[in-house]
């Protein structure tokens, strides 16, 4: 069974204080690992897809990296508007019809 | 439309009643998914449609839950004899095809009282 574990559950940062969120996974052959951002009362918003170990993608203050067992979402010099829940999900290469298996998320709060 | 649209945004129903939740995916997206998200949890897969057919309904919790997509676009999730444990946010997502990202709607918050 595919599993995703995210840590920490919650993270409080000061504006400008860089940090990383972790996503550990087990999957029967990885098709893709996805990062989403979710604001309160909203649906998840797509950030990145990573397909193979060693791959990295960047968008503004966010950078996602992937190994064979985990992914990190690095946040550089965060701003209050980066406050949200960050969800990690995996998609299996065989069967599953491209469905996503999500972790429980990391709730990030960035304070002035 | 520009994005995935779900209606209603909120639904309060009494225990034992029947509810229908609607999803209008991005135009041209052949794959449609329903997920359920409880408070403090990540979304959990319910059912996947490829075109009009339910290709994988392994996530439906029991036979009170059913979903249709008769014309390959709009989908309806139907819940019979609702229970308080069904209270959650029901999310719909659509994809253009394999190796593409899933776009989510804003969800329907279902409260069973």
PDB file of C-alpha atoms in Angstrom:
ATOM      1  CA  UNK A   1       0.000   0.000   0.000  1.00  0.00           C
ATOM      2  CA  UNK A   2       1.307   3.449  -0.927  1.00  0.00           C
ATOM      3  CA  UNK A   3       2.092   5.660   2.059  1.00  0.00           C
ATOM      4  CA  UNK A   4       3.119   9.288   2.535  1.00  0.00           C
ATOM      5  CA  UNK A   5       4.340  10.797   5.812  1.00  0.00           C
ATOM      6  CA  UNK A   6       4.912  14.514   6.196  1.00  0.00           C
ATOM      7  CA  UNK A   7       6.846  16.316   8.908  1.00  0.00           C
ATOM      8  CA  UNK A   8       6.607  18.467  10.828  1.00  0.00           C
ATOM      9  CA  UNK A   9       2.819  18.620  11.296  1.00  0.00           C
ATOM     10  CA  UNK A  10       3.080  22.340  11.950  1.00  0.00           C
ATOM     11  CA  UNK A  11       5.844  24.905  11.538  1.00  0.00           C
ATOM     12  CA  UNK A  12       6.033  28.493  12.672  1.00  0.00           C
ATOM     13  CA  UNK A  13       8.670  30.723  11.043  1.00  0.00           C
ATOM     14  CA  UNK A  14       9.621  34.339  11.265  1.00  0.00           C
ATOM     15  CA  UNK A  15       9.576  36.253   7.998  1.00  0.00           C
ATOM     16  CA  UNK A  16      12.899  35.606   6.238  1.00  0.00           C
ATOM     17  CA  UNK A  17      13.676  32.465   8.261  1.00  0.00           C
ATOM     18  CA  UNK A  18      14.352  29.692   5.734  1.00  0.00           C
ATOM     19  CA  UNK A  19      13.375  26.067   6.449  1.00  0.00           C
ATOM     20  CA  UNK A  20      12.438  22.744   4.858  1.00  0.00           C
ATOM     21  CA  UNK A  21       9.389  20.503   4.911  1.00  0.00           C
ATOM     22  CA  UNK A  22       9.823  16.747   4.613  1.00  0.00           C
ATOM     23  CA  UNK A  23       7.781  14.146   2.742  1.00  0.00           C
ATOM     24  CA  UNK A  24       8.733  10.481   3.158  1.00  0.00           C
ATOM     25  CA  UNK A  25       7.040   7.965   0.896  1.00  0.00           C
ATOM     26  CA  UNK A  26       6.691   4.325  -0.003  1.00  0.00           C
ATOM     27  CA  UNK A  27       5.102   3.458  -3.317  1.00  0.00           C
ATOM     28  CA  UNK A  28       5.005   0.498  -5.664  1.00  0.00           C
ATOM     29  CA  UNK A  29       6.951   2.270  -8.390  1.00  0.00           C
ATOM     30  CA  UNK A  30       6.832   6.060  -8.483  1.00  0.00           C
ATOM     31  CA  UNK A  31       5.206   7.765 -11.438  1.00  0.00           C
ATOM     32  CA  UNK A  32       5.315  11.205  -9.846  1.00  0.00           C
ATOM     33  CA  UNK A  33       5.544  13.079  -6.555  1.00  0.00           C
ATOM     34  CA  UNK A  34       3.381  16.162  -6.251  1.00  0.00           C
ATOM     35  CA  UNK A  35       3.440  19.190  -3.974  1.00  0.00           C
ATOM     36  CA  UNK A  36       0.272  21.194  -3.437  1.00  0.00           C
ATOM     37  CA  UNK A  37      -0.530  24.279  -1.386  1.00  0.00           C
ATOM     38  CA  UNK A  38      -3.888  24.498   0.372  1.00  0.00           C
ATOM     39  CA  UNK A  39      -5.322  27.664   1.887  1.00  0.00           C
ATOM     40  CA  UNK A  40      -8.177  27.457   4.434  1.00  0.00           C
ATOM     41  CA  UNK A  41     -11.512  26.767   2.750  1.00  0.00           C
ATOM     42  CA  UNK A  42      -9.907  26.187  -0.638  1.00  0.00           C
ATOM     43  CA  UNK A  43      -8.962  23.192  -2.740  1.00  0.00           C
ATOM     44  CA  UNK A  44      -5.323  22.179  -3.165  1.00  0.00           C
ATOM     45  CA  UNK A  45      -3.332  24.329  -5.610  1.00  0.00           C
ATOM     46  CA  UNK A  46      -0.659  22.611  -7.703  1.00  0.00           C
ATOM     47  CA  UNK A  47       2.962  23.609  -7.092  1.00  0.00           C
ATOM     48  CA  UNK A  48       5.363  20.966  -8.492  1.00  0.00           C
ATOM     49  CA  UNK A  49       5.686  17.501  -9.939  1.00  0.00           C
ATOM     50  CA  UNK A  50       8.923  15.528  -9.553  1.00  0.00           C
ATOM     51  CA  UNK A  51       9.444  12.311 -11.481  1.00  0.00           C
ATOM     52  CA  UNK A  52      12.893  10.916 -10.670  1.00  0.00           C
ATOM     53  CA  UNK A  53      15.492  10.972  -7.917  1.00  0.00           C
ATOM     54  CA  UNK A  54      17.810  13.947  -8.190  1.00  0.00           C
ATOM     55  CA  UNK A  55      15.243  16.157  -9.853  1.00  0.00           C
ATOM     56  CA  UNK A  56      14.728  19.683  -8.515  1.00  0.00           C
ATOM     57  CA  UNK A  57      12.157  22.347  -9.368  1.00  0.00           C
ATOM     58  CA  UNK A  58      11.889  25.964  -8.244  1.00  0.00           C
ATOM     59  CA  UNK A  59       9.152  28.546  -8.125  1.00  0.00           C
ATOM     60  CA  UNK A  60       9.744  31.893  -6.443  1.00  0.00           C
ATOM     61  CA  UNK A  61      10.780  31.158  -2.832  1.00  0.00           C
ATOM     62  CA  UNK A  62      10.053  27.424  -3.107  1.00  0.00           C
ATOM     63  CA  UNK A  63      12.317  24.617  -4.244  1.00  0.00           C
ATOM     64  CA  UNK A  64      11.323  20.950  -4.309  1.00  0.00           C
ATOM     65  CA  UNK A  65      13.825  18.085  -4.371  1.00  0.00           C
ATOM     66  CA  UNK A  66      13.408  14.319  -4.666  1.00  0.00           C
ATOM     67  CA  UNK A  67      15.324  11.226  -3.555  1.00  0.00           C
ATOM     68  CA  UNK A  68      14.278   7.581  -3.752  1.00  0.00           C
ATOM     69  CA  UNK A  69      12.664   7.748  -0.314  1.00  0.00           C
ATOM     70  CA  UNK A  70      11.727  11.357   0.353  1.00  0.00           C
ATOM     71  CA  UNK A  71      11.125  14.819  -0.972  1.00  0.00           C
ATOM     72  CA  UNK A  72      11.878  18.186   0.558  1.00  0.00           C
ATOM     73  CA  UNK A  73      10.163  21.482   0.023  1.00  0.00           C
ATOM     74  CA  UNK A  74      12.663  24.225   0.806  1.00  0.00           C
ATOM     75  CA  UNK A  75      11.282  27.666   1.601  1.00  0.00           C
ATOM     76  CA  UNK A  76      13.799  30.498   1.289  1.00  0.00           C
ATOM     77  CA  UNK A  77      13.152  33.813   3.043  1.00  0.00           C
ATOM     78  CA  UNK A  78       9.448  33.133   3.518  1.00  0.00           C
ATOM     79  CA  UNK A  79       6.819  35.854   3.653  1.00  0.00           C
ATOM     80  CA  UNK A  80       3.504  35.875   5.545  1.00  0.00           C
ATOM     81  CA  UNK A  81       1.673  35.110   2.286  1.00  0.00           C
ATOM     82  CA  UNK A  82       3.448  31.743   2.185  1.00  0.00           C
ATOM     83  CA  UNK A  83       1.361  30.685   5.185  1.00  0.00           C
ATOM     84  CA  UNK A  84      -0.720  27.668   4.152  1.00  0.00           C
ATOM     85  CA  UNK A  85      -0.873  23.896   4.449  1.00  0.00           C
ATOM     86  CA  UNK A  86       1.563  22.146   2.120  1.00  0.00           C
ATOM     87  CA  UNK A  87       0.493  18.717   0.904  1.00  0.00           C
ATOM     88  CA  UNK A  88       2.676  16.029  -0.621  1.00  0.00           C
ATOM     89  CA  UNK A  89       1.208  13.225  -2.752  1.00  0.00           C
ATOM     90  CA  UNK A  90       2.505  10.264  -4.732  1.00  0.00           C
ATOM     91  CA  UNK A  91       1.209   8.668  -7.878  1.00  0.00           C
ATOM     92  CA  UNK A  92       2.016   5.018  -8.520  1.00  0.00           C
ATOM     93  CA  UNK A  93       3.431   3.911 -11.847  1.00  0.00           C
ATOM     94  CA  UNK A  94       1.318   0.781 -12.117  1.00  0.00           C
ATOM     95  CA  UNK A  95      -2.417   0.489 -11.589  1.00  0.00           C
ATOM     96  CA  UNK A  96      -4.212   3.161  -9.608  1.00  0.00           C
ATOM     97  CA  UNK A  97      -5.334   5.154 -12.618  1.00  0.00           C
ATOM     98  CA  UNK A  98      -3.115   8.138 -11.722  1.00  0.00           C
ATOM     99  CA  UNK A  99      -4.851   8.607  -8.374  1.00  0.00           C
ATOM    100  CA  UNK A 100      -2.931  10.513  -5.714  1.00  0.00           C
ATOM    101  CA  UNK A 101      -2.093   9.272  -2.228  1.00  0.00           C
ATOM    102  CA  UNK A 102      -1.675  12.277   0.064  1.00  0.00           C
ATOM    103  CA  UNK A 103       0.098  12.897   3.323  1.00  0.00           C
ATOM    104  CA  UNK A 104      -1.588  14.791   6.134  1.00  0.00           C
ATOM    105  CA  UNK A 105       0.233  18.010   5.288  1.00  0.00           C
ATOM    106  CA  UNK A 106       2.458  20.551   7.042  1.00  0.00           C
ATOM    107  CA  UNK A 107       0.694  23.640   8.326  1.00  0.00           C
ATOM    108  CA  UNK A 108       3.083  26.575   7.842  1.00  0.00           C
ATOM    109  CA  UNK A 109       2.647  29.903   9.608  1.00  0.00           C
ATOM    110  CA  UNK A 110       5.008  32.761   8.681  1.00  0.00           C
ATOM    111  CA  UNK A 111       4.958  35.691  11.061  1.00  0.00           C
ATOM    112  CA  UNK A 112       6.224  39.261  10.690  1.00  0.00           C
TER     113      UNK A 112
ATOM    114  CA  UNK B   1     -14.774  26.906 -17.606  1.00  0.00           C
ATOM    115  CA  UNK B   2     -11.528  28.305 -16.292  1.00  0.00           C
ATOM    116  CA  UNK B   3     -11.276  25.871 -13.408  1.00  0.00           C
ATOM    117  CA  UNK B   4     -12.980  22.971 -11.676  1.00  0.00           C
ATOM    118  CA  UNK B   5     -16.325  24.074 -10.284  1.00  0.00           C
ATOM    119  CA  UNK B   6     -18.131  22.341  -7.426  1.00  0.00           C
ATOM    120  CA  UNK B   7     -21.623  22.978  -6.182  1.00  0.00           C
ATOM    121  CA  UNK B   8     -22.882  23.571  -3.613  1.00  0.00           C
ATOM    122  CA  UNK B   9     -20.018  25.099  -1.617  1.00  0.00           C
ATOM    123  CA  UNK B  10     -21.697  24.068   1.609  1.00  0.00           C
ATOM    124  CA  UNK B  11     -24.398  21.516   2.342  1.00  0.00           C
ATOM    125  CA  UNK B  12     -26.026  20.824   5.678  1.00  0.00           C
ATOM    126  CA  UNK B  13     -28.281  17.796   5.805  1.00  0.00           C
ATOM    127  CA  UNK B  14     -30.002  15.693   8.404  1.00  0.00           C
ATOM    128  CA  UNK B  15     -28.854  12.209   9.244  1.00  0.00           C
ATOM    129  CA  UNK B  16     -30.517   9.674   6.982  1.00  0.00           C
ATOM    130  CA  UNK B  17     -31.124  12.063   4.077  1.00  0.00           C
ATOM    131  CA  UNK B  18     -29.864  11.736   0.494  1.00  0.00           C
ATOM    132  CA  UNK B  19     -27.427  14.279  -0.990  1.00  0.00           C
ATOM    133  CA  UNK B  20     -25.930  14.985  -4.395  1.00  0.00           C
ATOM    134  CA  UNK B  21     -22.686  16.869  -4.927  1.00  0.00           C
ATOM    135  CA  UNK B  22     -21.819  18.199  -8.358  1.00  0.00           C
ATOM    136  CA  UNK B  23     -18.479  18.643 -10.118  1.00  0.00           C
ATOM    137  CA  UNK B  24     -17.915  20.488 -13.386  1.00  0.00           C
ATOM    138  CA  UNK B  25     -14.341  19.736 -14.539  1.00  0.00           C
ATOM    139  CA  UNK B  26     -12.060  21.746 -16.769  1.00  0.00           C
ATOM    140  CA  UNK B  27     -13.302  21.536 -20.347  1.00  0.00           C
ATOM    141  CA  UNK B  28     -11.596  18.744 -22.260  1.00  0.00           C
ATOM    142  CA  UNK B  29     -10.231  16.936 -19.207  1.00  0.00           C
ATOM    143  CA  UNK B  30     -11.056  13.263 -19.610  1.00  0.00           C
ATOM    144  CA  UNK B  31     -10.007  12.113 -16.136  1.00  0.00           C
ATOM    145  CA  UNK B  32     -12.085  13.096 -13.099  1.00  0.00           C
ATOM    146  CA  UNK B  33     -11.476  12.193  -9.451  1.00  0.00           C
ATOM    147  CA  UNK B  34     -13.402  12.515  -6.225  1.00  0.00           C
ATOM    148  CA  UNK B  35     -11.557  12.822  -2.924  1.00  0.00           C
ATOM    149  CA  UNK B  36     -12.743  13.296   0.655  1.00  0.00           C
ATOM    150  CA  UNK B  37     -10.857  15.430   3.170  1.00  0.00           C
ATOM    151  CA  UNK B  38     -11.535  15.319   6.889  1.00  0.00           C
ATOM    152  CA  UNK B  39     -10.312  18.037   9.231  1.00  0.00           C
ATOM    153  CA  UNK B  40      -6.549  17.947   9.658  1.00  0.00           C
ATOM    154  CA  UNK B  41      -6.115  15.180   7.096  1.00  0.00           C
ATOM    155  CA  UNK B  42      -4.985  15.001   3.501  1.00  0.00           C
ATOM    156  CA  UNK B  43      -7.471  14.217   0.733  1.00  0.00           C
ATOM    157  CA  UNK B  44      -8.411  10.536   0.427  1.00  0.00           C
ATOM    158  CA  UNK B  45      -9.248   8.978  -2.927  1.00  0.00           C
ATOM    159  CA  UNK B  46     -12.830   7.887  -3.532  1.00  0.00           C
ATOM    160  CA  UNK B  47     -13.381   7.218  -7.239  1.00  0.00           C
ATOM    161  CA  UNK B  48     -11.840   7.855 -10.653  1.00  0.00           C
ATOM    162  CA  UNK B  49     -13.562   8.304 -14.001  1.00  0.00           C
ATOM    163  CA  UNK B  50     -11.920   8.027 -17.379  1.00  0.00           C
ATOM    164  CA  UNK B  51     -14.523   9.388 -19.744  1.00  0.00           C
ATOM    165  CA  UNK B  52     -17.956   8.147 -18.730  1.00  0.00           C
ATOM    166  CA  UNK B  53     -16.872   4.999 -16.926  1.00  0.00           C
ATOM    167  CA  UNK B  54     -15.764   4.553 -13.349  1.00  0.00           C
ATOM    168  CA  UNK B  55     -12.297   3.086 -13.863  1.00  0.00           C
ATOM    169  CA  UNK B  56     -11.537   2.707 -10.151  1.00  0.00           C
ATOM    170  CA  UNK B  57     -14.077   2.977  -7.338  1.00  0.00           C
ATOM    171  CA  UNK B  58     -11.943   1.234  -4.730  1.00  0.00           C
ATOM    172  CA  UNK B  59     -11.978   4.247  -2.408  1.00  0.00           C
ATOM    173  CA  UNK B  60     -15.741   4.422  -1.936  1.00  0.00           C
ATOM    174  CA  UNK B  61     -16.285   3.561   1.755  1.00  0.00           C
ATOM    175  CA  UNK B  62     -19.501   1.558   1.306  1.00  0.00           C
ATOM    176  CA  UNK B  63     -22.498   1.081  -0.947  1.00  0.00           C
ATOM    177  CA  UNK B  64     -24.180   4.253   0.291  1.00  0.00           C
ATOM    178  CA  UNK B  65     -21.769   6.152  -1.947  1.00  0.00           C
ATOM    179  CA  UNK B  66     -22.196   6.242  -5.717  1.00  0.00           C
ATOM    180  CA  UNK B  67     -20.968   8.521  -8.503  1.00  0.00           C
ATOM    181  CA  UNK B  68     -21.873   9.024 -12.141  1.00  0.00           C
ATOM    182  CA  UNK B  69     -20.496  10.886 -15.119  1.00  0.00           C
ATOM    183  CA  UNK B  70     -23.047  10.144 -17.852  1.00  0.00           C
ATOM    184  CA  UNK B  71     -21.703  12.370 -20.618  1.00  0.00           C
ATOM    185  CA  UNK B  72     -18.028  12.356 -19.751  1.00  0.00           C
ATOM    186  CA  UNK B  73     -17.936  15.858 -18.307  1.00  0.00           C
ATOM    187  CA  UNK B  74     -20.025  16.785 -15.238  1.00  0.00           C
ATOM    188  CA  UNK B  75     -20.001  14.259 -12.412  1.00  0.00           C
ATOM    189  CA  UNK B  76     -22.338  13.801  -9.470  1.00  0.00           C
ATOM    190  CA  UNK B  77     -21.388  12.120  -6.187  1.00  0.00           C
ATOM    191  CA  UNK B  78     -24.447  10.664  -4.492  1.00  0.00           C
ATOM    192  CA  UNK B  79     -24.647   9.692  -0.835  1.00  0.00           C
ATOM    193  CA  UNK B  80     -27.647   7.771   0.499  1.00  0.00           C
ATOM    194  CA  UNK B  81     -28.771   7.543   4.126  1.00  0.00           C
ATOM    195  CA  UNK B  82     -26.154  10.036   5.252  1.00  0.00           C
ATOM    196  CA  UNK B  83     -24.400   9.495   8.571  1.00  0.00           C
ATOM    197  CA  UNK B  84     -22.623  12.006  10.814  1.00  0.00           C
ATOM    198  CA  UNK B  85     -19.329  10.337   9.901  1.00  0.00           C
ATOM    199  CA  UNK B  86     -19.845  11.405   6.290  1.00  0.00           C
ATOM    200  CA  UNK B  87     -19.218  15.019   7.306  1.00  0.00           C
ATOM    201  CA  UNK B  88     -16.128  16.222   5.438  1.00  0.00           C
ATOM    202  CA  UNK B  89     -15.010  18.327   2.485  1.00  0.00           C
ATOM    203  CA  UNK B  90     -15.575  16.531  -0.803  1.00  0.00           C
ATOM    204  CA  UNK B  91     -13.067  17.556  -3.447  1.00  0.00           C
ATOM    205  CA  UNK B  92     -13.220  17.015  -7.178  1.00  0.00           C
ATOM    206  CA  UNK B  93     -10.177  17.108  -9.454  1.00  0.00           C
ATOM    207  CA  UNK B  94      -9.658  16.769 -13.181  1.00  0.00           C
ATOM    208  CA  UNK B  95      -6.635  15.939 -15.325  1.00  0.00           C
ATOM    209  CA  UNK B  96      -5.936  16.382 -19.006  1.00  0.00           C
ATOM    210  CA  UNK B  97      -4.160  13.042 -19.185  1.00  0.00           C
ATOM    211  CA  UNK B  98      -1.398  10.922 -17.672  1.00  0.00           C
ATOM    212  CA  UNK B  99       1.748  12.709 -16.477  1.00  0.00           C
ATOM    213  CA  UNK B 100      -0.191  15.928 -15.980  1.00  0.00           C
ATOM    214  CA  UNK B 101      -1.180  17.618 -12.759  1.00  0.00           C
ATOM    215  CA  UNK B 102      -4.582  17.340 -11.131  1.00  0.00           C
ATOM    216  CA  UNK B 103      -6.542  20.578 -10.786  1.00  0.00           C
ATOM    217  CA  UNK B 104      -8.853  20.700  -7.785  1.00  0.00           C
ATOM    218  CA  UNK B 105     -12.114  22.488  -7.184  1.00  0.00           C
ATOM    219  CA  UNK B 106     -12.766  24.437  -3.996  1.00  0.00           C
ATOM    220  CA  UNK B 107     -14.701  21.541  -2.520  1.00  0.00           C
ATOM    221  CA  UNK B 108     -18.145  20.987  -1.025  1.00  0.00           C
ATOM    222  CA  UNK B 109     -18.275  21.064   2.754  1.00  0.00           C
ATOM    223  CA  UNK B 110     -20.861  18.492   3.831  1.00  0.00           C
ATOM    224  CA  UNK B 111     -22.201  18.605   7.366  1.00  0.00           C
ATOM    225  CA  UNK B 112     -24.544  15.865   8.545  1.00  0.00           C
ATOM    226  CA  UNK B 113     -26.464  16.828  11.686  1.00  0.00           C
TER     227      UNK B 113
END
